[in-house]
Coordinates of C-alpha atoms and ligand atoms in Angstrom, one line a residue:
M1437 CA -0.6 -0.3 0.2
N1438 CA 1.5 3.2 -1.1
I1439 CA 1.6 6.2 -0.4
K1440 CA 2.0 8.9 -2.7
V1441 CA 2.7 12.6 -2.2
V1442 CA 1.7 15.0 -4.4
F1443 CA 2.5 18.9 -4.5
L1444 CA -0.3 21.0 -5.9
G1445 CA 2.3 24.0 -5.2
T1446 CA 5.4 24.8 -4.5
A1447 CA 5.9 29.1 -4.3
G1448 CA 6.2 31.0 -1.5
S1449 CA 3.6 34.4 -0.9
V1450 CA 2.9 35.0 -4.5
P1451 CA 2.4 31.6 -7.2
T1452 CA 4.7 32.0 -10.6
S1453 CA 3.8 30.9 -13.9
K1454 CA 5.4 27.4 -12.9
R1455 CA 4.2 27.1 -9.2
S1456 CA 1.6 27.7 -7.7
L1457 CA 0.4 28.3 -4.3
P1458 CA 1.9 26.7 -0.9
A1459 CA -0.5 22.8 -1.0
I1460 CA 1.5 19.0 -0.7
L1461 CA -1.8 16.6 -1.1
V1462 CA 0.0 12.9 0.0
K1463 CA -3.0 10.3 -0.5
R1464 CA -2.9 6.8 1.5
K1465 CA -5.4 4.6 1.0
G1466 CA -8.5 6.1 -0.8
E1467 CA -8.6 8.7 1.8
Q1468 CA -7.1 12.4 1.5
L1469 CA -4.5 15.0 3.2
L1470 CA -4.0 18.2 1.5
F1471 CA -1.5 20.2 3.2
D1472 CA -1.6 24.1 3.8
C1473 CA -4.4 25.2 0.4
G1474 CA -3.4 27.9 -1.7
E1475 CA -5.6 29.8 -3.5
G1476 CA -6.2 27.1 -6.8
V1477 CA -5.6 24.5 -5.1
Q1478 CA -8.7 23.1 -6.6
R1479 CA -7.8 23.6 -10.3
Q1480 CA -4.0 21.4 -8.7
M1481 CA -6.2 18.9 -7.9
V1482 CA -8.4 18.5 -10.8
I1483 CA -4.9 18.5 -13.3
A1484 CA -3.9 16.4 -10.2
G1485 CA -6.4 13.7 -10.7
A1486 CA -7.6 14.5 -7.1
S1487 CA -11.0 13.5 -5.7
F1488 CA -13.3 16.2 -4.6
H1489 CA -15.7 13.1 -2.4
K1490 CA -12.9 11.6 -0.6
D1491 CA -12.0 11.2 2.2
T1492 CA -10.5 14.8 3.0
R1493 CA -8.6 16.2 6.0
V1494 CA -6.7 19.3 5.4
F1495 CA -4.2 20.9 7.4
I1496 CA -3.0 24.4 7.9
T1497 CA 0.6 25.7 9.4
H1498 CA -0.4 29.5 9.4
M1499 CA -2.9 32.4 8.2
H1500 CA -0.1 34.0 5.9
G1501 CA -3.1 34.2 3.1
D1502 CA -0.5 32.1 0.3
H1503 CA -1.3 29.1 2.6
V1504 CA -4.7 29.2 3.7
L1505 CA -6.8 31.3 0.7
G1506 CA -7.6 28.6 -1.5
L1507 CA -9.7 27.6 1.5
P1508 CA -13.4 29.4 0.0
G1509 CA -12.2 28.1 -4.0
L1510 CA -12.1 24.1 -2.5
M1511 CA -15.3 24.5 -0.3
Q1512 CA -16.8 25.7 -3.2
T1513 CA -15.8 23.6 -5.9
M1514 CA -16.8 20.6 -3.4
A1515 CA -20.0 22.6 -3.4
L1516 CA -20.7 22.2 -6.4
H1517 CA -19.7 18.2 -6.8
N1518 CA -21.9 17.2 -4.6
R1519 CA -19.6 16.5 -1.9
A1520 CA -21.5 14.6 1.0
K1521 CA -19.1 13.4 3.5
P1522 CA -17.6 15.9 5.7
L1523 CA -14.3 18.1 5.6
E1524 CA -12.0 18.0 8.5
V1525 CA -9.9 20.7 9.0
Y1526 CA -7.1 21.2 11.4
G1527 CA -5.1 24.7 11.8
P1528 CA -4.0 27.1 14.3
P1529 CA -5.5 29.7 16.1
G1530 CA -8.0 32.5 13.7
I1531 CA -8.9 28.8 10.9
K1532 CA -12.3 28.7 13.0
K1533 CA -13.4 33.0 12.8
F1534 CA -11.7 32.7 9.1
I1535 CA -14.2 29.8 7.9
E1536 CA -17.0 30.7 9.2
C1537 CA -16.3 34.8 7.8
V1538 CA -16.6 33.1 4.3
R1539 CA -18.6 30.8 5.2
G1540 CA -21.1 33.8 6.4
S1541 CA -21.0 35.2 3.5
V1542 CA -19.9 33.9 0.5
Q1543 CA -23.9 32.0 -1.0
F1544 CA -21.8 28.4 -0.9
G1545 CA -24.2 27.0 -1.5
L1546 CA -22.3 23.9 0.6
T1547 CA -23.4 20.5 0.5
F1548 CA -21.1 19.3 3.1
P1549 CA -20.6 19.5 6.8
I1550 CA -17.6 21.4 7.5
E1551 CA -16.3 19.9 11.4
I1552 CA -13.4 22.4 12.3
H1553 CA -10.5 21.6 14.7
E1554 CA -8.2 24.3 16.2
I1555 CA -5.1 24.0 17.8
C1556 CA -4.1 25.2 20.4
E1557 CA -1.3 23.5 21.8
D1558 CA 1.1 20.5 19.7
G1559 CA 0.9 17.1 20.0
V1560 CA -1.0 14.6 18.6
V1561 CA -4.2 16.9 16.8
C1562 CA -5.3 14.2 14.7
E1563 CA -5.5 10.4 15.5
T1564 CA -6.8 6.8 13.1
P1565 CA -6.6 3.4 13.8
E1566 CA -3.8 3.5 10.9
Y1567 CA -1.9 7.0 11.9
T1568 CA -1.8 10.0 13.7
V1569 CA -0.6 13.7 13.2
H1570 CA 1.1 15.7 15.1
A1571 CA 1.5 19.1 15.2
V1572 CA 4.6 21.9 16.9
W1573 CA 5.1 25.1 16.5
A1574 CA 7.3 26.2 13.8
Y1575 CA 9.4 29.2 13.9
H1576 CA 7.7 31.8 12.1
V1577 CA 6.6 35.2 12.2
V1578 CA 3.2 34.8 13.0
P1579 CA 2.2 31.4 14.8
S1580 CA 2.5 28.2 12.5
L1581 CA 2.6 24.8 13.0
A1582 CA 4.5 22.1 11.3
Y1583 CA 3.0 18.6 11.4
A1584 CA 4.4 15.1 10.5
L1585 CA 2.1 11.9 9.4
V1586 CA 3.3 8.7 12.2
E1587 CA 1.7 5.9 10.5
K1588 CA 1.1 3.1 13.2
P1589 CA 3.0 -0.5 13.0
R1590 CA 2.2 -2.7 11.3
P1591 CA 1.5 -6.2 12.6
G1592 CA 5.1 -8.6 12.2
K1593 CA 5.5 -10.8 9.0
F1594 CA 3.7 -14.0 9.7
H1595 CA 6.1 -17.7 9.4
T1596 CA 3.2 -19.7 8.1
E1597 CA 5.5 -22.7 9.3
K1598 CA 5.9 -21.7 12.5
A1599 CA 2.1 -21.4 12.0
R1600 CA 2.0 -25.1 10.7
A1601 CA 4.3 -26.8 12.9
L1602 CA 2.5 -25.6 16.0
G1603 CA -0.6 -27.3 14.3
V1604 CA -2.7 -24.0 13.3
P1605 CA -4.5 -24.7 10.4
E1606 CA -4.5 -22.7 7.3
G1607 CA -7.7 -20.2 7.2
P1608 CA -9.6 -18.3 9.2
L1609 CA -7.2 -18.8 12.2
W1610 CA -4.5 -17.5 10.7
G1611 CA -5.7 -14.3 9.7
Q1612 CA -7.0 -14.1 13.6
L1613 CA -3.4 -14.4 14.7
Q1614 CA -2.6 -11.7 11.7
R1615 CA -4.9 -8.8 13.2
G1616 CA -3.5 -10.1 17.3
K1617 CA -5.6 -12.2 18.3
I1618 CA -5.0 -15.4 21.0
I1619 CA -6.3 -18.2 19.5
K1620 CA -7.5 -21.5 21.1
L1621 CA -6.9 -25.0 18.7
P1622 CA -9.7 -27.8 19.0
N1623 CA -6.8 -29.5 21.3
G1624 CA -7.0 -27.0 24.2
R1625 CA -3.3 -25.9 23.3
T1626 CA -3.6 -21.3 22.8
V1627 CA -1.6 -19.7 20.8
K1628 CA -0.3 -16.4 21.2
P1629 CA 0.2 -14.0 18.2
E1630 CA 3.9 -13.5 19.1
D1631 CA 4.7 -16.8 18.6
V1632 CA 4.2 -17.2 14.3
L1633 CA 4.8 -13.6 13.8
G1634 CA 7.9 -11.4 14.0
P1635 CA 8.8 -8.4 15.0
P1636 CA 6.4 -5.0 14.0
R1637 CA 7.0 -3.1 11.6
P1638 CA 7.7 0.4 11.5
G1639 CA 5.3 2.9 9.9
R1640 CA 6.0 5.7 7.8
K1641 CA 6.4 9.0 8.9
I1642 CA 6.2 12.1 5.9
V1643 CA 7.4 15.4 7.6
Y1644 CA 6.0 18.9 6.7
T1645 CA 7.7 22.4 8.5
G1646 CA 5.5 24.9 7.2
D1647 CA 6.8 28.4 6.5
T1648 CA 9.4 28.5 9.7
R1649 CA 13.3 29.1 10.5
P1650 CA 15.2 26.3 11.9
F1651 CA 14.1 25.6 15.2
E1652 CA 15.2 23.7 18.3
G1653 CA 12.9 20.8 18.5
L1654 CA 12.9 20.5 14.8
A1655 CA 15.4 18.2 14.0
D1656 CA 13.6 15.5 16.8
F1657 CA 10.4 16.5 14.9
A1658 CA 10.9 15.0 12.1
V1659 CA 13.9 12.3 13.0
N1660 CA 13.7 9.4 11.2
A1661 CA 11.3 10.5 8.6
D1662 CA 10.7 8.5 5.1
L1663 CA 9.8 12.4 3.6
L1664 CA 10.7 16.0 4.8
I1665 CA 9.0 18.6 3.6
H1666 CA 11.2 21.9 4.3
D1667 CA 11.2 25.9 3.9
A1668 CA 13.5 26.4 1.6
T1669 CA 12.3 29.9 0.2
L1670 CA 15.9 31.8 0.1
G1671 CA 18.9 31.0 -1.0
D1672 CA 21.8 30.7 1.5
E1673 CA 22.9 34.3 0.3
L1674 CA 20.0 35.6 1.9
A1675 CA 20.3 34.0 5.1
E1676 CA 19.6 36.9 7.1
R1677 CA 16.7 37.9 4.9
A1678 CA 15.2 34.8 5.5
A1679 CA 15.6 34.7 9.2
E1680 CA 13.4 38.2 8.8
D1681 CA 10.7 36.8 7.6
G1682 CA 11.1 33.5 8.9
H1683 CA 12.3 31.7 6.9
S1684 CA 14.7 29.2 5.9
T1685 CA 17.4 28.6 3.4
P1686 CA 18.7 25.0 1.7
S1687 CA 21.4 24.5 3.9
Q1688 CA 19.1 25.2 6.8
A1689 CA 16.9 22.3 5.3
A1690 CA 20.0 20.3 4.5
E1691 CA 21.0 20.5 7.7
V1692 CA 18.3 19.1 9.9
A1693 CA 17.6 16.8 7.0
R1694 CA 20.9 15.4 8.1
K1695 CA 20.2 16.0 11.5
A1696 CA 17.3 14.3 11.3
G1697 CA 18.7 10.9 9.9
V1698 CA 15.7 11.3 6.8
K1699 CA 15.9 9.2 3.9
K1700 CA 14.8 12.5 1.7
L1701 CA 14.1 16.1 1.7
V1702 CA 12.3 17.7 -0.2
L1703 CA 12.8 21.8 -0.8
T1704 CA 9.9 23.8 -1.5
H1705 CA 8.1 27.5 -0.6
I1706 CA 10.1 28.6 -3.1
S1707 CA 10.2 32.3 -3.6
A1708 CA 9.8 34.1 -7.0
R1709 CA 13.1 35.8 -7.0
Y1710 CA 15.0 31.4 -8.7
A1711 CA 13.3 31.3 -11.7
D1712 CA 16.0 28.2 -11.7
A1713 CA 15.6 26.5 -8.4
S1714 CA 18.6 24.4 -9.6
V1715 CA 21.3 26.8 -7.7
L1716 CA 18.8 25.9 -3.8
L1717 CA 19.5 22.6 -5.0
E1718 CA 23.1 22.5 -4.7
Q1719 CA 22.8 24.5 -1.5
A1720 CA 21.2 21.4 0.4
R1721 CA 23.0 18.5 -1.9
R1722 CA 26.4 20.0 -0.4
I1723 CA 25.2 18.8 3.3
F1724 CA 22.6 16.6 2.7
E1725 CA 22.8 14.2 -0.5
N1726 CA 19.5 13.3 -0.9
T1727 CA 17.3 16.0 -1.7
I1728 CA 15.0 17.2 -4.4
M1729 CA 13.8 20.5 -5.5
A1730 CA 9.9 20.4 -5.3
E1731 CA 8.0 21.3 -8.8
D1732 CA 4.6 21.5 -9.1
F1733 CA 2.7 17.7 -10.0
L1734 CA 5.9 16.2 -8.6
T1735 CA 5.0 12.7 -7.3
L1736 CA 6.7 10.3 -5.2
D1737 CA 5.9 7.3 -3.7
V1738 CA 6.8 6.8 -0.3
P1739 CA 7.3 2.8 -0.1
F1740 CA 7.1 1.2 3.5
L1741 CA 11.1 0.4 4.1
S1742 CA 10.0 -3.6 5.5
E1743 CA 8.1 -5.7 4.4
Ligands
ZN1184 ZN1 4.5 30.8 2.9
ZN1185 ZN1 4.2 32.7 6.5

C-alpha cells in the first residue's frame, strides 16, 4: 500500500508561471490529506486527478494568505460537485473564524459539513486506527505549525512454517493471529500472535515544516522521517533576510535533514526570485545528498522499507 505525495503548489508568497501557492496532497489508502491550501488549489487537484468526494483532511500550517486562501475555492468546488462527506480542517487559532466569516458572507450552497479543529497546543492533533498526525509550533513571523504524519507500526511478518509446526490449520485462525488475537486450537492449546509473528514493522513518517526558520526541536520532530518537506524560500546568500522573514535557506533545511537522519529531503516554498531553483538544490546537496527540489505536480511514492 503506497503513499503518494503530490506537490500541488510549491511557490512562496506569490504564484509564478510555473509554481502555484503552497499545497501538498498526500494520498493514502483512498484517503486524502492536504497540507496547506494555497489559492487555486482546486484546479491543481483537477490536474493531478485528485478527488472532491473522498475522505479529506486539510491541515493548515498558519494564517498567511498564501497558505489558507485556497480553502474558500476548494469549499465552493466541492459543493458544486455535491460532496456529501464532511470536510475536516485542522489549523492554528484563527482558522475557525476565517471559515465562519467566509461561510457567513459567500453564498456557497455547501452540500457537506465542515468540521474545524483549531489547534492550540502541540502534540497529537489527529488520530485514526492507522496513523496519527502530530503538530509542533514552528518559528515563523506568525504562529505556525509543522506537521508529521506518522503511521502506526504494522504487525510483524506471519511465519507460516511456525503456524504449521504449532498445528494451526491454514484458514481463519491464521487471520486472527495476524490481527493480534490469541487463538485456541481444537486440542485446547492456545497460540499467541508472537508465537507466529515477527517483530512489528515500523510505519512511514512524513514531515512538513510549513514556513519556518530552523528551530530547536525540529530535528527531533523529524527524526527518521521517510520524507522531510522543508521550507527553502531563499538561498544561502540571503540567510539574514530569510531569518527576518521566518524562513529557511537550503543549507539550513539540509542541516535539519542530516541531523534528523531522514531518508529524503524535499525543498519547497520557493521564492519567485528563483526562476531556476537548481542553485538552491545545489546548496542543500552539499550537506544532504538525497535532496530534491519540489516542482508543481512532482509526485513521490513513499514505500515501506521492510515488507
Ligand atoms: Zn508562505
Ligand atoms: Zn508565512
